Structures are given as C-alpha cells and as structure tokens.
JSON list of C-alpha atoms in Angstrom, two decimals:
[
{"chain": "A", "resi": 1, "resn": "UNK", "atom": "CA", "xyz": [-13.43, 27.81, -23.45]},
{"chain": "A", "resi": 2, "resn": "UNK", "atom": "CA", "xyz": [-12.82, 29.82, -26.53]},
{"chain": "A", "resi": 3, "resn": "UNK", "atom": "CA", "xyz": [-12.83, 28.02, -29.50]},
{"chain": "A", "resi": 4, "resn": "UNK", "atom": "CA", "xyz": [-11.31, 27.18, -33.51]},
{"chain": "A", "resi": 5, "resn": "UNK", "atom": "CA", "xyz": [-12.62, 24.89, -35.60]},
{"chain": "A", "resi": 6, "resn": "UNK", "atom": "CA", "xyz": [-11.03, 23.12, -38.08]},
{"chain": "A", "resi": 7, "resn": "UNK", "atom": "CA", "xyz": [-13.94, 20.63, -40.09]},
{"chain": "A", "resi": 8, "resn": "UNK", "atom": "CA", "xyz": [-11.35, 18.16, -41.01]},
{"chain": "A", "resi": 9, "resn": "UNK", "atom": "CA", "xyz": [-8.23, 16.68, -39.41]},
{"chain": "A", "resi": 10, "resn": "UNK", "atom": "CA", "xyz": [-7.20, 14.49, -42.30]},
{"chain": "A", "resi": 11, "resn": "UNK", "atom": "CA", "xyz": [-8.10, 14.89, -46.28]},
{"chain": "A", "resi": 12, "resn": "UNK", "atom": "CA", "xyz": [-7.01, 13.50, -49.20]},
{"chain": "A", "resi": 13, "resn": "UNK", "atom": "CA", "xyz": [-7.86, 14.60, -52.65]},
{"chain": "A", "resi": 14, "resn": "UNK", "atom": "CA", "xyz": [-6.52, 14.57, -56.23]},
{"chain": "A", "resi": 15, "resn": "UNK", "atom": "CA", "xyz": [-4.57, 16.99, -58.62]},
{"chain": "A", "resi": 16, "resn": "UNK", "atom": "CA", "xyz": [-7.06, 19.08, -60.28]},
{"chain": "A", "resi": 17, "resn": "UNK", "atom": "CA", "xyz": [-10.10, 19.06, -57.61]},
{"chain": "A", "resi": 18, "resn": "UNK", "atom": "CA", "xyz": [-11.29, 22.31, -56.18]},
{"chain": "A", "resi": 19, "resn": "UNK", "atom": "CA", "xyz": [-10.71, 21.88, -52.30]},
{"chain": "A", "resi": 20, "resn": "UNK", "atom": "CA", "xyz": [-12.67, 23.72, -49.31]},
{"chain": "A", "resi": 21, "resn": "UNK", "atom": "CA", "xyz": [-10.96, 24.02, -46.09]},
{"chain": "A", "resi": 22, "resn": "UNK", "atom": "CA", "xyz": [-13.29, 25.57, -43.19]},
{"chain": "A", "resi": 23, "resn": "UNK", "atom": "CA", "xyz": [-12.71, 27.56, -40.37]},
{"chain": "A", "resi": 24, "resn": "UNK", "atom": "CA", "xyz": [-15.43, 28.36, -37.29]},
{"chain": "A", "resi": 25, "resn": "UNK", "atom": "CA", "xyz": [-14.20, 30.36, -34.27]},
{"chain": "A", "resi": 26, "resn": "UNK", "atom": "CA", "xyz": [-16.55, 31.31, -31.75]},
{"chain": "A", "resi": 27, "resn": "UNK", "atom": "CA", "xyz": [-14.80, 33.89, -29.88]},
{"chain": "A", "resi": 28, "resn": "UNK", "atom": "CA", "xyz": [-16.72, 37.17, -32.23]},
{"chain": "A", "resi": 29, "resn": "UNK", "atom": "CA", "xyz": [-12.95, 37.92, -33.24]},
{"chain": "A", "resi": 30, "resn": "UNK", "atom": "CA", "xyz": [-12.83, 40.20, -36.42]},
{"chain": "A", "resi": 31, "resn": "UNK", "atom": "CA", "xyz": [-9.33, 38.97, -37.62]},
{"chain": "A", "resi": 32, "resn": "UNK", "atom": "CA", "xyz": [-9.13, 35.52, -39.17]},
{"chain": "A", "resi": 33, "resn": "UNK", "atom": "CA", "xyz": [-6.04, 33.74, -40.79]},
{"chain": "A", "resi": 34, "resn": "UNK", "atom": "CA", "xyz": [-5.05, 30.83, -42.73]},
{"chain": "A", "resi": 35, "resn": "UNK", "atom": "CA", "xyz": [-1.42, 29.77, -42.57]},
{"chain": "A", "resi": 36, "resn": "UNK", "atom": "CA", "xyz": [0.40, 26.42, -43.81]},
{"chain": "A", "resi": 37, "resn": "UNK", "atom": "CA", "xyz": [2.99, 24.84, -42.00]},
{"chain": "A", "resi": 38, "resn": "UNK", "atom": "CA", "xyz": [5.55, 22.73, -43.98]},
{"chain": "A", "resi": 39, "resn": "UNK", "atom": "CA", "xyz": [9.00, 21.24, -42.13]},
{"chain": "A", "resi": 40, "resn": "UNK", "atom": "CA", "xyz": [11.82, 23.67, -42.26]},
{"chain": "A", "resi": 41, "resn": "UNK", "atom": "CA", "xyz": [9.91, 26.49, -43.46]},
{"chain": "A", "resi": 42, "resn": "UNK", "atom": "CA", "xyz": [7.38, 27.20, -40.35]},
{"chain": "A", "resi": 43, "resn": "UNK", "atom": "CA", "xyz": [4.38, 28.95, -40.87]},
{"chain": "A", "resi": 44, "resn": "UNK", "atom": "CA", "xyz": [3.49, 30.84, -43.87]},
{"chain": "A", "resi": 45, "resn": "UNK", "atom": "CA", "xyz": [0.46, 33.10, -44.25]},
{"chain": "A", "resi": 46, "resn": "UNK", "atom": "CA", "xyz": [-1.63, 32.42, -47.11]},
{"chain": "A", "resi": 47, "resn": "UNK", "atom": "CA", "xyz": [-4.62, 35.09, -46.54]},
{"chain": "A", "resi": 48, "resn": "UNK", "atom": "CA", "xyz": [-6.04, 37.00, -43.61]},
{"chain": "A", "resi": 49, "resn": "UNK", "atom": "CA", "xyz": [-9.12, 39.13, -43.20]},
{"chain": "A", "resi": 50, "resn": "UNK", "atom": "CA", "xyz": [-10.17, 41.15, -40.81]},
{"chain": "A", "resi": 51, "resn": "UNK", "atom": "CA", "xyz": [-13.82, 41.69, -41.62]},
{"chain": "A", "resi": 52, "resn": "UNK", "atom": "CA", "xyz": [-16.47, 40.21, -43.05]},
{"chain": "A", "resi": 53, "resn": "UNK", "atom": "CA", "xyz": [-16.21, 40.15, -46.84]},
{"chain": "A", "resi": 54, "resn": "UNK", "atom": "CA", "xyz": [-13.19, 41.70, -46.37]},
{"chain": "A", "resi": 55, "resn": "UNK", "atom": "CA", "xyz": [-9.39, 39.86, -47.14]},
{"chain": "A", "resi": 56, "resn": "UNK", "atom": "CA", "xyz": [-5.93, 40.92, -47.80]},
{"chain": "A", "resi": 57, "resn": "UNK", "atom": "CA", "xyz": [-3.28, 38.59, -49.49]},
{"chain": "A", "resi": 58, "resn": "UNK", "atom": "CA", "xyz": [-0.69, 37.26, -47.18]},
{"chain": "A", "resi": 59, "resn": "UNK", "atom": "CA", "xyz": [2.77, 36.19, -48.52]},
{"chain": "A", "resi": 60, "resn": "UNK", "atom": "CA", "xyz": [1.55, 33.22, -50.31]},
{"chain": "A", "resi": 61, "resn": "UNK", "atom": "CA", "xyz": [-1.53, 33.59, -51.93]},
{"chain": "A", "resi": 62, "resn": "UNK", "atom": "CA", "xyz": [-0.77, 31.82, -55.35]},
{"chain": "A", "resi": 63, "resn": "UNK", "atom": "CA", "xyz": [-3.17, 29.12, -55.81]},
{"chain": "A", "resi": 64, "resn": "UNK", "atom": "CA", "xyz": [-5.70, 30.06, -52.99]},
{"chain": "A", "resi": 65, "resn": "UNK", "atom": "CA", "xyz": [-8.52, 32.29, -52.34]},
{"chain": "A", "resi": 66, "resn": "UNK", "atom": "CA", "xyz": [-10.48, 32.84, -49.39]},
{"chain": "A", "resi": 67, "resn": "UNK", "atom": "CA", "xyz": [-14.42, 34.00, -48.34]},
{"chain": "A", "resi": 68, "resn": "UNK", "atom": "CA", "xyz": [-15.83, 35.47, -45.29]},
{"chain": "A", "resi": 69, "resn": "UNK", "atom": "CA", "xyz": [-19.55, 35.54, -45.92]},
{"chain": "A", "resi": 70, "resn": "UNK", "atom": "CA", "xyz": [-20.46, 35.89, -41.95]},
{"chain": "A", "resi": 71, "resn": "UNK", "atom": "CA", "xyz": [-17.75, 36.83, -38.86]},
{"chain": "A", "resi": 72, "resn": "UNK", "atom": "CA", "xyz": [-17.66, 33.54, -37.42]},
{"chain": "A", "resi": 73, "resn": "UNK", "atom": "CA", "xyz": [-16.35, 31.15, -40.49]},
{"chain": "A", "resi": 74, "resn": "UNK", "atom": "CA", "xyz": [-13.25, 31.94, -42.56]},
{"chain": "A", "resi": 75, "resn": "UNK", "atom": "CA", "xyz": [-12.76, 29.10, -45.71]},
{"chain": "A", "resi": 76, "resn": "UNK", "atom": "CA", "xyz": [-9.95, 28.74, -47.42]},
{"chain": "A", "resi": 77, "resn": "UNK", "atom": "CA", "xyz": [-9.99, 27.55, -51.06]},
{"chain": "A", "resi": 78, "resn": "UNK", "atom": "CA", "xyz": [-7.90, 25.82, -53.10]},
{"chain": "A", "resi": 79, "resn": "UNK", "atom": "CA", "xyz": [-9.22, 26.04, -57.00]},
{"chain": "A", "resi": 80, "resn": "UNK", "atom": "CA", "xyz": [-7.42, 23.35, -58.06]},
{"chain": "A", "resi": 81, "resn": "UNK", "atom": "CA", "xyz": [-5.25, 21.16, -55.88]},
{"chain": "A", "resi": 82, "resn": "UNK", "atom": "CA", "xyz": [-1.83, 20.31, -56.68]},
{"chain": "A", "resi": 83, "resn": "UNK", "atom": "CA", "xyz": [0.99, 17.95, -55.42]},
{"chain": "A", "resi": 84, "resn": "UNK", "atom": "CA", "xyz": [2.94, 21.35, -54.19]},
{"chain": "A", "resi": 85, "resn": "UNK", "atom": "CA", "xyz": [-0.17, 22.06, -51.86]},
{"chain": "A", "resi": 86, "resn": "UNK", "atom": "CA", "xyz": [0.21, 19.09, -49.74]},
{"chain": "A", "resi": 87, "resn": "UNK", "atom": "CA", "xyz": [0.64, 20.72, -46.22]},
{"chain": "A", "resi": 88, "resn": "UNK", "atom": "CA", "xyz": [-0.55, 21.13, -42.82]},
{"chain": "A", "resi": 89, "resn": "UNK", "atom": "CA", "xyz": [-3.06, 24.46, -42.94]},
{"chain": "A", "resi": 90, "resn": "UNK", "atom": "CA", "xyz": [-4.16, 26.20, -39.26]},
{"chain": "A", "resi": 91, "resn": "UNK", "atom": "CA", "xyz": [-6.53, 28.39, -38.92]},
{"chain": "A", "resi": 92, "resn": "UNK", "atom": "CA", "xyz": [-6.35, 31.60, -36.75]},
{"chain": "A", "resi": 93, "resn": "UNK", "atom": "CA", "xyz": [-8.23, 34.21, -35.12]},
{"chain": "A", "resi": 94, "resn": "UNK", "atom": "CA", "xyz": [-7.55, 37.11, -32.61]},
{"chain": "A", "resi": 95, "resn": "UNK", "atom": "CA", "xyz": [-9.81, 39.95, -31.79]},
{"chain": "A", "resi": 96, "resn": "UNK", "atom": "CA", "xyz": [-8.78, 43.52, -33.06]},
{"chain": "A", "resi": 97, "resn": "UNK", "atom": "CA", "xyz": [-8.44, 44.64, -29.42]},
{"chain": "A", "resi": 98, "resn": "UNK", "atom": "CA", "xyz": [-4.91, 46.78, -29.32]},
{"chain": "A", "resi": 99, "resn": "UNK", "atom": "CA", "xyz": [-4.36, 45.41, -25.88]},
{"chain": "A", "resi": 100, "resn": "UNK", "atom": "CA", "xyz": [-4.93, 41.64, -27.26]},
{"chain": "A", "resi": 101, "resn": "UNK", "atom": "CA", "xyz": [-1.72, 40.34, -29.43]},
{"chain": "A", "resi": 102, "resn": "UNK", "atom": "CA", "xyz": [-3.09, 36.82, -28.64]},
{"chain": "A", "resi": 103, "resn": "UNK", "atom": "CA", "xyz": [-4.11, 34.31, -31.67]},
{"chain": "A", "resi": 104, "resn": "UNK", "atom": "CA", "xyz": [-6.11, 31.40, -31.34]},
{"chain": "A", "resi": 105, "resn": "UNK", "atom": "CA", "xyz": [-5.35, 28.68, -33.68]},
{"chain": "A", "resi": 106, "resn": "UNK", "atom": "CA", "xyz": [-7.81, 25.66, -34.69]},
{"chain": "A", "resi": 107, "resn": "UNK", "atom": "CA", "xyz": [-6.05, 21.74, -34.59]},
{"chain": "A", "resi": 108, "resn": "UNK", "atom": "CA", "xyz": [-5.12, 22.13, -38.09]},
{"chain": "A", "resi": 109, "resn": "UNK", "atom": "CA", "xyz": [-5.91, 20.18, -41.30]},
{"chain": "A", "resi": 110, "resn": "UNK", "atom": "CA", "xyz": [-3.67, 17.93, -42.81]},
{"chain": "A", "resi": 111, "resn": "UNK", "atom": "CA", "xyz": [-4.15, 17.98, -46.48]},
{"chain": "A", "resi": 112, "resn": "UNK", "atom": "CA", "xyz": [-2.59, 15.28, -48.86]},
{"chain": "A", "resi": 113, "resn": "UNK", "atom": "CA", "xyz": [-3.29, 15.98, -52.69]},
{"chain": "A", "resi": 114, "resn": "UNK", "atom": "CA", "xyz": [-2.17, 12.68, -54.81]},
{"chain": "B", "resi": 1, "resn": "UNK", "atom": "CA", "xyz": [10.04, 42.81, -44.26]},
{"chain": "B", "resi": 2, "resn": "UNK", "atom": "CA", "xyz": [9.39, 41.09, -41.21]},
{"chain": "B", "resi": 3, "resn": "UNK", "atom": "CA", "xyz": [11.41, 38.25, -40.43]},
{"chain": "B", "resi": 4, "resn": "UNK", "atom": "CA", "xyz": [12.29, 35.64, -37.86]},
{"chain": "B", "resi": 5, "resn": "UNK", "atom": "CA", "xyz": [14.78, 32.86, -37.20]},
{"chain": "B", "resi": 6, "resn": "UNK", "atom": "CA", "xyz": [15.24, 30.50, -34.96]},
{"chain": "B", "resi": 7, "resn": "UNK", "atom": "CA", "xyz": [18.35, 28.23, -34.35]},
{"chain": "B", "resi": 8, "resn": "UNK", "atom": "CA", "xyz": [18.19, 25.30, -35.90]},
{"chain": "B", "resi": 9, "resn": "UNK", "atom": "CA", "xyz": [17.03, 21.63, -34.25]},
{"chain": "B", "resi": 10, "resn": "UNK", "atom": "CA", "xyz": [16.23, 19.45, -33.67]},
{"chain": "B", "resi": 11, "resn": "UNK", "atom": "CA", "xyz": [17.18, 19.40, -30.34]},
{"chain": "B", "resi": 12, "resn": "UNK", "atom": "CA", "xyz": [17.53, 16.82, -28.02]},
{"chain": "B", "resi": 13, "resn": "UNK", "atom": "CA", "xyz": [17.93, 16.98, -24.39]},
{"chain": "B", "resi": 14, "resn": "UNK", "atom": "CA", "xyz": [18.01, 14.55, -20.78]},
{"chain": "B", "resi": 15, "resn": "UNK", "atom": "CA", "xyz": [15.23, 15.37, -18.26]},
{"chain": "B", "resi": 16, "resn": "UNK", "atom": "CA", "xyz": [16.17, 18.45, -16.01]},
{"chain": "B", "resi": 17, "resn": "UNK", "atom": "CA", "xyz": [18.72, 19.80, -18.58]},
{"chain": "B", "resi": 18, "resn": "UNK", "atom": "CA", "xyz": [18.63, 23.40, -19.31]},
{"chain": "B", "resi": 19, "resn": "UNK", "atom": "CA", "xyz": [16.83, 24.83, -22.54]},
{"chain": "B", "resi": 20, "resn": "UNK", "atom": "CA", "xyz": [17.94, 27.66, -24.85]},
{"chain": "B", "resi": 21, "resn": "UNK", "atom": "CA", "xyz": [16.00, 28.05, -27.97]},
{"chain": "B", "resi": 22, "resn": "UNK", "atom": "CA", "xyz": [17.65, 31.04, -29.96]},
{"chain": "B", "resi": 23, "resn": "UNK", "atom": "CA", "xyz": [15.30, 33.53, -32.16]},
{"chain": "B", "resi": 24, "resn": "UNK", "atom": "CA", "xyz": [16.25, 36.85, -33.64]},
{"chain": "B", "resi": 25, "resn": "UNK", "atom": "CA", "xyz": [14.36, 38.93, -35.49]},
{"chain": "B", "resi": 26, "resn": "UNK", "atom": "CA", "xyz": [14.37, 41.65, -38.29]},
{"chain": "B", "resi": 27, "resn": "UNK", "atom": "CA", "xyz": [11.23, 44.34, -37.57]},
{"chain": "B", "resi": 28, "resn": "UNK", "atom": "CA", "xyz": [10.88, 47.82, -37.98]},
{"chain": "B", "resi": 29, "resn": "UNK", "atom": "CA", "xyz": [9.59, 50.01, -35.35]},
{"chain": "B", "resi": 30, "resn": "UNK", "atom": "CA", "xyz": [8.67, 47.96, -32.21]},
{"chain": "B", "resi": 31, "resn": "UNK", "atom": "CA", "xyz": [7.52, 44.81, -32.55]},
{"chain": "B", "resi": 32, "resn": "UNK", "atom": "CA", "xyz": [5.67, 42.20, -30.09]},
{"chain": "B", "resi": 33, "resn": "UNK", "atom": "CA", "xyz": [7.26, 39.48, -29.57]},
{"chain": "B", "resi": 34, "resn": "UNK", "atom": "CA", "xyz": [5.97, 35.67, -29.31]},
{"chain": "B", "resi": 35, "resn": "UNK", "atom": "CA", "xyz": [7.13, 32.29, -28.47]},
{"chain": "B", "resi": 36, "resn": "UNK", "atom": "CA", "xyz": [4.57, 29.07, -29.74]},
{"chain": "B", "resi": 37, "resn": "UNK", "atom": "CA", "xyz": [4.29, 25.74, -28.27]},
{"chain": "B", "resi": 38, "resn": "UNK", "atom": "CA", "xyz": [2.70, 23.07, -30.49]},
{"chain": "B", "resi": 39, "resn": "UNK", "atom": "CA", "xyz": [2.14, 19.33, -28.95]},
{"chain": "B", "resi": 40, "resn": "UNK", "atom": "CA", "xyz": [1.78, 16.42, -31.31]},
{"chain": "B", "resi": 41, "resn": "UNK", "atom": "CA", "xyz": [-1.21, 16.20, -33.03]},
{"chain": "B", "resi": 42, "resn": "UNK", "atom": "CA", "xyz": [-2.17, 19.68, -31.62]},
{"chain": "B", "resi": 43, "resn": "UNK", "atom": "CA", "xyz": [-1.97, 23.25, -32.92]},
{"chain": "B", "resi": 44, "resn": "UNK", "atom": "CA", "xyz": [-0.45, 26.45, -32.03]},
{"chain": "B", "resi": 45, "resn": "UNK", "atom": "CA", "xyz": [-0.49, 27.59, -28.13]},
{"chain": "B", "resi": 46, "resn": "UNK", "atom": "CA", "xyz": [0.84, 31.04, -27.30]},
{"chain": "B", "resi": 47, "resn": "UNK", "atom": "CA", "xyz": [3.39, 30.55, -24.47]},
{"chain": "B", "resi": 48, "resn": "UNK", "atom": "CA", "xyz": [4.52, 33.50, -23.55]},
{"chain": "B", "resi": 49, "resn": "UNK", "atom": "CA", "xyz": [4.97, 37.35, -24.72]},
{"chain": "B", "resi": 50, "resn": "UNK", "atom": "CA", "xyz": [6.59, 39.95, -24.47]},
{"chain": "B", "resi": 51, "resn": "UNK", "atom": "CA", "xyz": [5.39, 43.81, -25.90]},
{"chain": "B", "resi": 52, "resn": "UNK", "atom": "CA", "xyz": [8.04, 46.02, -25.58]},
{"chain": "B", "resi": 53, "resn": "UNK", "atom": "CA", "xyz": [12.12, 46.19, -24.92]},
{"chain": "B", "resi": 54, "resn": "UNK", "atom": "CA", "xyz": [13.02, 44.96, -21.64]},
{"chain": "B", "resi": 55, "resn": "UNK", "atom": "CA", "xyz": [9.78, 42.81, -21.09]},
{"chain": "B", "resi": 56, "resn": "UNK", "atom": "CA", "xyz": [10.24, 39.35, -19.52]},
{"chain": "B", "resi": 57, "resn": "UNK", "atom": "CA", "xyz": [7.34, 37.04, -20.96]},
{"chain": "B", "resi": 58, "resn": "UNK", "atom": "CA", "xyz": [7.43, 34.13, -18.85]},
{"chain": "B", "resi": 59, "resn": "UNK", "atom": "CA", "xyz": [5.11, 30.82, -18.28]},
{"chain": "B", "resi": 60, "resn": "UNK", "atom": "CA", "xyz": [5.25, 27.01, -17.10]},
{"chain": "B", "resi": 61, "resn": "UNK", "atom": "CA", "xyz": [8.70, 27.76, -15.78]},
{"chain": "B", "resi": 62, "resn": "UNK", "atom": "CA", "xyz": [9.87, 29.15, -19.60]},
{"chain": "B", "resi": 63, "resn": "UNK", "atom": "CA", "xyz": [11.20, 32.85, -19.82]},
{"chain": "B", "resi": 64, "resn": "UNK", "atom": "CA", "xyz": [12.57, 34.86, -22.55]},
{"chain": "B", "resi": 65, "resn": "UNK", "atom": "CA", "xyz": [13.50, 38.72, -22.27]},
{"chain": "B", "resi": 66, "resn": "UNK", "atom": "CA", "xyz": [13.02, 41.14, -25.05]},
{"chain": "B", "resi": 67, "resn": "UNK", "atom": "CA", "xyz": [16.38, 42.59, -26.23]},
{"chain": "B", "resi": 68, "resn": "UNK", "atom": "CA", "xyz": [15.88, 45.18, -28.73]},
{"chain": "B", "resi": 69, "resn": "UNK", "atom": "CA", "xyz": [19.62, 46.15, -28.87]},
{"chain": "B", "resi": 70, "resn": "UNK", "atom": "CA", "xyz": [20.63, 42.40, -29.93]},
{"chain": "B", "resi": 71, "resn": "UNK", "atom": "CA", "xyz": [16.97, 41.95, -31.68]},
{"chain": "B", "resi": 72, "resn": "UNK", "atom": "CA", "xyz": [16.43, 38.62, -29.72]},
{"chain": "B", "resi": 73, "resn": "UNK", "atom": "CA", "xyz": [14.11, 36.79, -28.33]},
{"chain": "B", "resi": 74, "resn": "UNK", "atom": "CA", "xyz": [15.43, 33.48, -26.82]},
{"chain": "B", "resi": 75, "resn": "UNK", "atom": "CA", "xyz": [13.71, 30.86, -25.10]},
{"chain": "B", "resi": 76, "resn": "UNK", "atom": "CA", "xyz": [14.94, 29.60, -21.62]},
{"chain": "B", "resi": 77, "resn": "UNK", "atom": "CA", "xyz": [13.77, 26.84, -18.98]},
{"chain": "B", "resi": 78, "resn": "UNK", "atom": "CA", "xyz": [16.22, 25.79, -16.02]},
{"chain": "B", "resi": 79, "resn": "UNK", "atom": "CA", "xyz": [14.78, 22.07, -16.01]},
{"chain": "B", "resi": 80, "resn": "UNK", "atom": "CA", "xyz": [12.97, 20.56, -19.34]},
{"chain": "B", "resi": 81, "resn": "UNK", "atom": "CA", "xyz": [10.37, 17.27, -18.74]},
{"chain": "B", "resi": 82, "resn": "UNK", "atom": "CA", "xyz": [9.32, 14.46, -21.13]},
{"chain": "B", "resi": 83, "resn": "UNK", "atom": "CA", "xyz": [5.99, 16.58, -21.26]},
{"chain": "B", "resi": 84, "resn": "UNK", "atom": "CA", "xyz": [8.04, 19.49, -22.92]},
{"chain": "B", "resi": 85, "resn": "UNK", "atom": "CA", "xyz": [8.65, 17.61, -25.98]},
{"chain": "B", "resi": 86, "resn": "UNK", "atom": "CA", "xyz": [7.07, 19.80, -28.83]},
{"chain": "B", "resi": 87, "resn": "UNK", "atom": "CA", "xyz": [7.73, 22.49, -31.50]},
{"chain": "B", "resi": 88, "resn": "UNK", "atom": "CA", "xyz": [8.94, 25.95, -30.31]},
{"chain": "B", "resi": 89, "resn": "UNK", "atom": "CA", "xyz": [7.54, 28.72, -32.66]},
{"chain": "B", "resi": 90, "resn": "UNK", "atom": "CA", "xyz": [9.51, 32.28, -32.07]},
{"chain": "B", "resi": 91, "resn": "UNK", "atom": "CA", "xyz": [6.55, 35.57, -34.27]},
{"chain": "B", "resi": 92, "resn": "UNK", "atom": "CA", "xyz": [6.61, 38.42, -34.13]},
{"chain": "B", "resi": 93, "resn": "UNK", "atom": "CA", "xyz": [3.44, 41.39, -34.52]},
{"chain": "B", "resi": 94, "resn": "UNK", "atom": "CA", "xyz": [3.91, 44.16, -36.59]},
{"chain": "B", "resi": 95, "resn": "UNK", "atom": "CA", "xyz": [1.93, 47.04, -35.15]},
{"chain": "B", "resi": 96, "resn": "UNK", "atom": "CA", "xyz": [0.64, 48.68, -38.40]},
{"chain": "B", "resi": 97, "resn": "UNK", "atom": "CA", "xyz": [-0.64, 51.87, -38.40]},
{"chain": "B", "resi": 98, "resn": "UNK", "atom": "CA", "xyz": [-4.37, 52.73, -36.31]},
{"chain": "B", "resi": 99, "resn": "UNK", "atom": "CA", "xyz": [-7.00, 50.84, -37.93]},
{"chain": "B", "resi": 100, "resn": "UNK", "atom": "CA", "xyz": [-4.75, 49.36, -40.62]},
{"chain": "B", "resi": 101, "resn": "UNK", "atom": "CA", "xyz": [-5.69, 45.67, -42.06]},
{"chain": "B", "resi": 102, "resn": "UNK", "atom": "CA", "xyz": [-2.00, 44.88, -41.35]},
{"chain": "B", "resi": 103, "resn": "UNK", "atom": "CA", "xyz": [-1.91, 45.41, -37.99]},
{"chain": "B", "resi": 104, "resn": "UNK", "atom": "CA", "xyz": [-1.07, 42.00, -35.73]},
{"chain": "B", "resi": 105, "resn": "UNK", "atom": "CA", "xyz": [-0.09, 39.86, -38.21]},
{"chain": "B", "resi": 106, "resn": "UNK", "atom": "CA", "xyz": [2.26, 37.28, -37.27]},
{"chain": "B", "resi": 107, "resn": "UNK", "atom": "CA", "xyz": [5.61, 36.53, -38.54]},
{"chain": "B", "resi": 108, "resn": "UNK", "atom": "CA", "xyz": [6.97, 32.95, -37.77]},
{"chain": "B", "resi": 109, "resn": "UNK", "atom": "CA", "xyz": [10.69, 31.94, -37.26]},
{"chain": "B", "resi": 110, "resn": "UNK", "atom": "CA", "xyz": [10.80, 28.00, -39.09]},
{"chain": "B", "resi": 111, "resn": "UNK", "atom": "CA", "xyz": [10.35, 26.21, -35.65]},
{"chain": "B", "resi": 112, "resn": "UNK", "atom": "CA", "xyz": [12.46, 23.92, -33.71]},
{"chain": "B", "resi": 113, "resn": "UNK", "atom": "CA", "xyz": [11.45, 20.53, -32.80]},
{"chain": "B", "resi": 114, "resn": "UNK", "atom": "CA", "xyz": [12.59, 19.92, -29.03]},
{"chain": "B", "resi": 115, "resn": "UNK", "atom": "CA", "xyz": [12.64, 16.00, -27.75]},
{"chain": "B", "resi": 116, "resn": "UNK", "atom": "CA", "xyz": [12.93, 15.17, -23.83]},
{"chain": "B", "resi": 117, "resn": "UNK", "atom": "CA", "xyz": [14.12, 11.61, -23.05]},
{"chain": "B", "resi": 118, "resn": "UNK", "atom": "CA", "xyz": [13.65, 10.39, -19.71]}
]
C-alpha cells in the first residue's frame, strides 16, 4: 500500500523556535505539497515542488520555506514559529503522470506554537 | 484564480437520509474536479472524480456529475450511515500548460463537516 509519512502527529513548540515538519512518501512521485488546514478556511497551499531541489511558492508562503534534497522526503520549515502558525499541516504527493489527478496525503501534523 | 466553495455546514443528518453537499467552482479552461473525504483523526482520501463536463465520479454509493454550464460539482448519496460522518472537501486541478510546475495543483473549497446520528 502506497504510502505518506508524516514524522509527527502532535508538536508543540514556542514563539521564536525554528520548526521542521517532515514528509516521506514512498510511491517515487515527483510532485510533493504542503498544505495547512485551519476551520472555515480549508486547505491552503503553502509550497509545492515538483522535483528534487526544485519548489514553487503556493498561496501562502509567508513565514515558511521548504527543501527537497532527495525525491522521496519533502520538509517543510518554519524559521521562526509564531502563535498565527498554529494549524493542522498535510503533506501531499501525486505522480506527474497526465492520466493520474490522484494525491496522496500523509495523517497530518498538528502543530501548536505557545 | 482558482477557486472553490462549498455550502456551508455543518450538517447534520438521521441515518438513511439523503445527502447534498453543494460546491461550485471558478476555473478557467477545464478543470478536474474532486470531492475529499477526511475521517477523524485521519487525512485526506480522494472519493471520487470527475475529468471533464458531463463525467459522473461516483464511489461507496456517493455520486456527483460535472456541470460545466452551472460550474458545479455537488455531492450526492441516497442513504448516509453513522460511518459517513466526516469532512467533505470539493478541489479542483488546474491543468497548466505541458510540463508546467503548475500543473495539478489542487484548489480546496473550505470543507463541510457532515455528522450521522443513528
């Protein structure tokens, strides 16, 4: 069974500290995506990259960066965590077949910044 | 841009009532079109799709139809269960151009929280 990887479920960390999110995916998919989900607002694409070393901002990139060093793991960084980035963030990744419109999305990590 | 909404929730039905999600969408040229399921605790599952105007997308008894003269995309099941309980995504895929870095990114409507009581 194809697989995302989220490496956390839960974390908690405080204003100011720089914050690593990972993403694995197993599936030799080219595209990669982070996203946050917040109530009332659904999901919102903060970068996406569809090679490795490769990114492209999404529609919120303000306060995040991202790094593909190899195909297969996609982190998402936050340089320094604030209150306003406490969210649910999923990871995604879909293969750059034309015939494929199908994401995969990891379990997602819940991030709390106090 | 790209955008999606969704009627608003939550919503709250009885066991064996009859589901309609609404979505419509803003696109140009000819999107894909997506509905999302996500469980509690869970992310994102693609339910069904649909790829071009006309297209039915249907799965686990859900259907929607692709209308691209009303730009919609809503989400149907004749007879809901306790185990539908969940959020209902509506996305969309922009095509991009051959090759282009843009091309399949989704576009999310804000999601609607459905809850089945027995």
């Amino acid at each position: 069974d194809v697989k995302v990887t989220q490496s956390s479920r839960y974390l908690v960390k405080r204003t100011g500290e720089k914050v690593f999110l990972e993403c694995v995916q197993d599936m030799d998919h080219e595209n990669m995506f982070w996203y946050r989900q917040d109530p009332g607002l659904g999901l919102r694409l903060i970068y996406f990259s569809y090679d490795v070393k490769m990114k492209e901002k999404g529609d919120i990139p303000e306060g995040y960066s991202v790094s593909r060093e190899k195909k297969e793991r996609f982190s998402l960084i936050l340089e320094s965590a604030s209150t306003n980035q406490t969210s649910m963030y999923l990871c995604a990744s879909r293969a750059r077949d034309r015939g494929n419109y199908g994401y995969t999305f990891g379990s997602g990590t819940r991030l709390t910044v106090v | 841009g790209n955008s999606v909404t969704q009627m608003e929730g939550p919503v709250t039905l009885s066991e064996e009532a009859f589901l309609t999600i609404n979505c419509t969408y803003t696109a140009t040229g000819y999107p894909s079109l997506f509905w999302y399921v996500q469980y509690p605790g869970e992310g994102l599952q693609l339910l069904l799709k649909a790829t071009k105007a006309d297209d039915k997308g249907s799965n686990k008894g859900f259907e929607a139809t692709y209308r691209k003269e009303t730009t919609s995309f809503h989400l149907e099941k004749g007879s809901v269960q306790v185990s539908d309980s969940a959020v209902y995504f509506c996305a969309l895929s922009d095509r991009g151009g051959a090759g282009g870095t843009s091309y399949g990114k989704l576009t999310f409507g804000q999601g609607t929280i459905l809850t089945v009581h027995p």
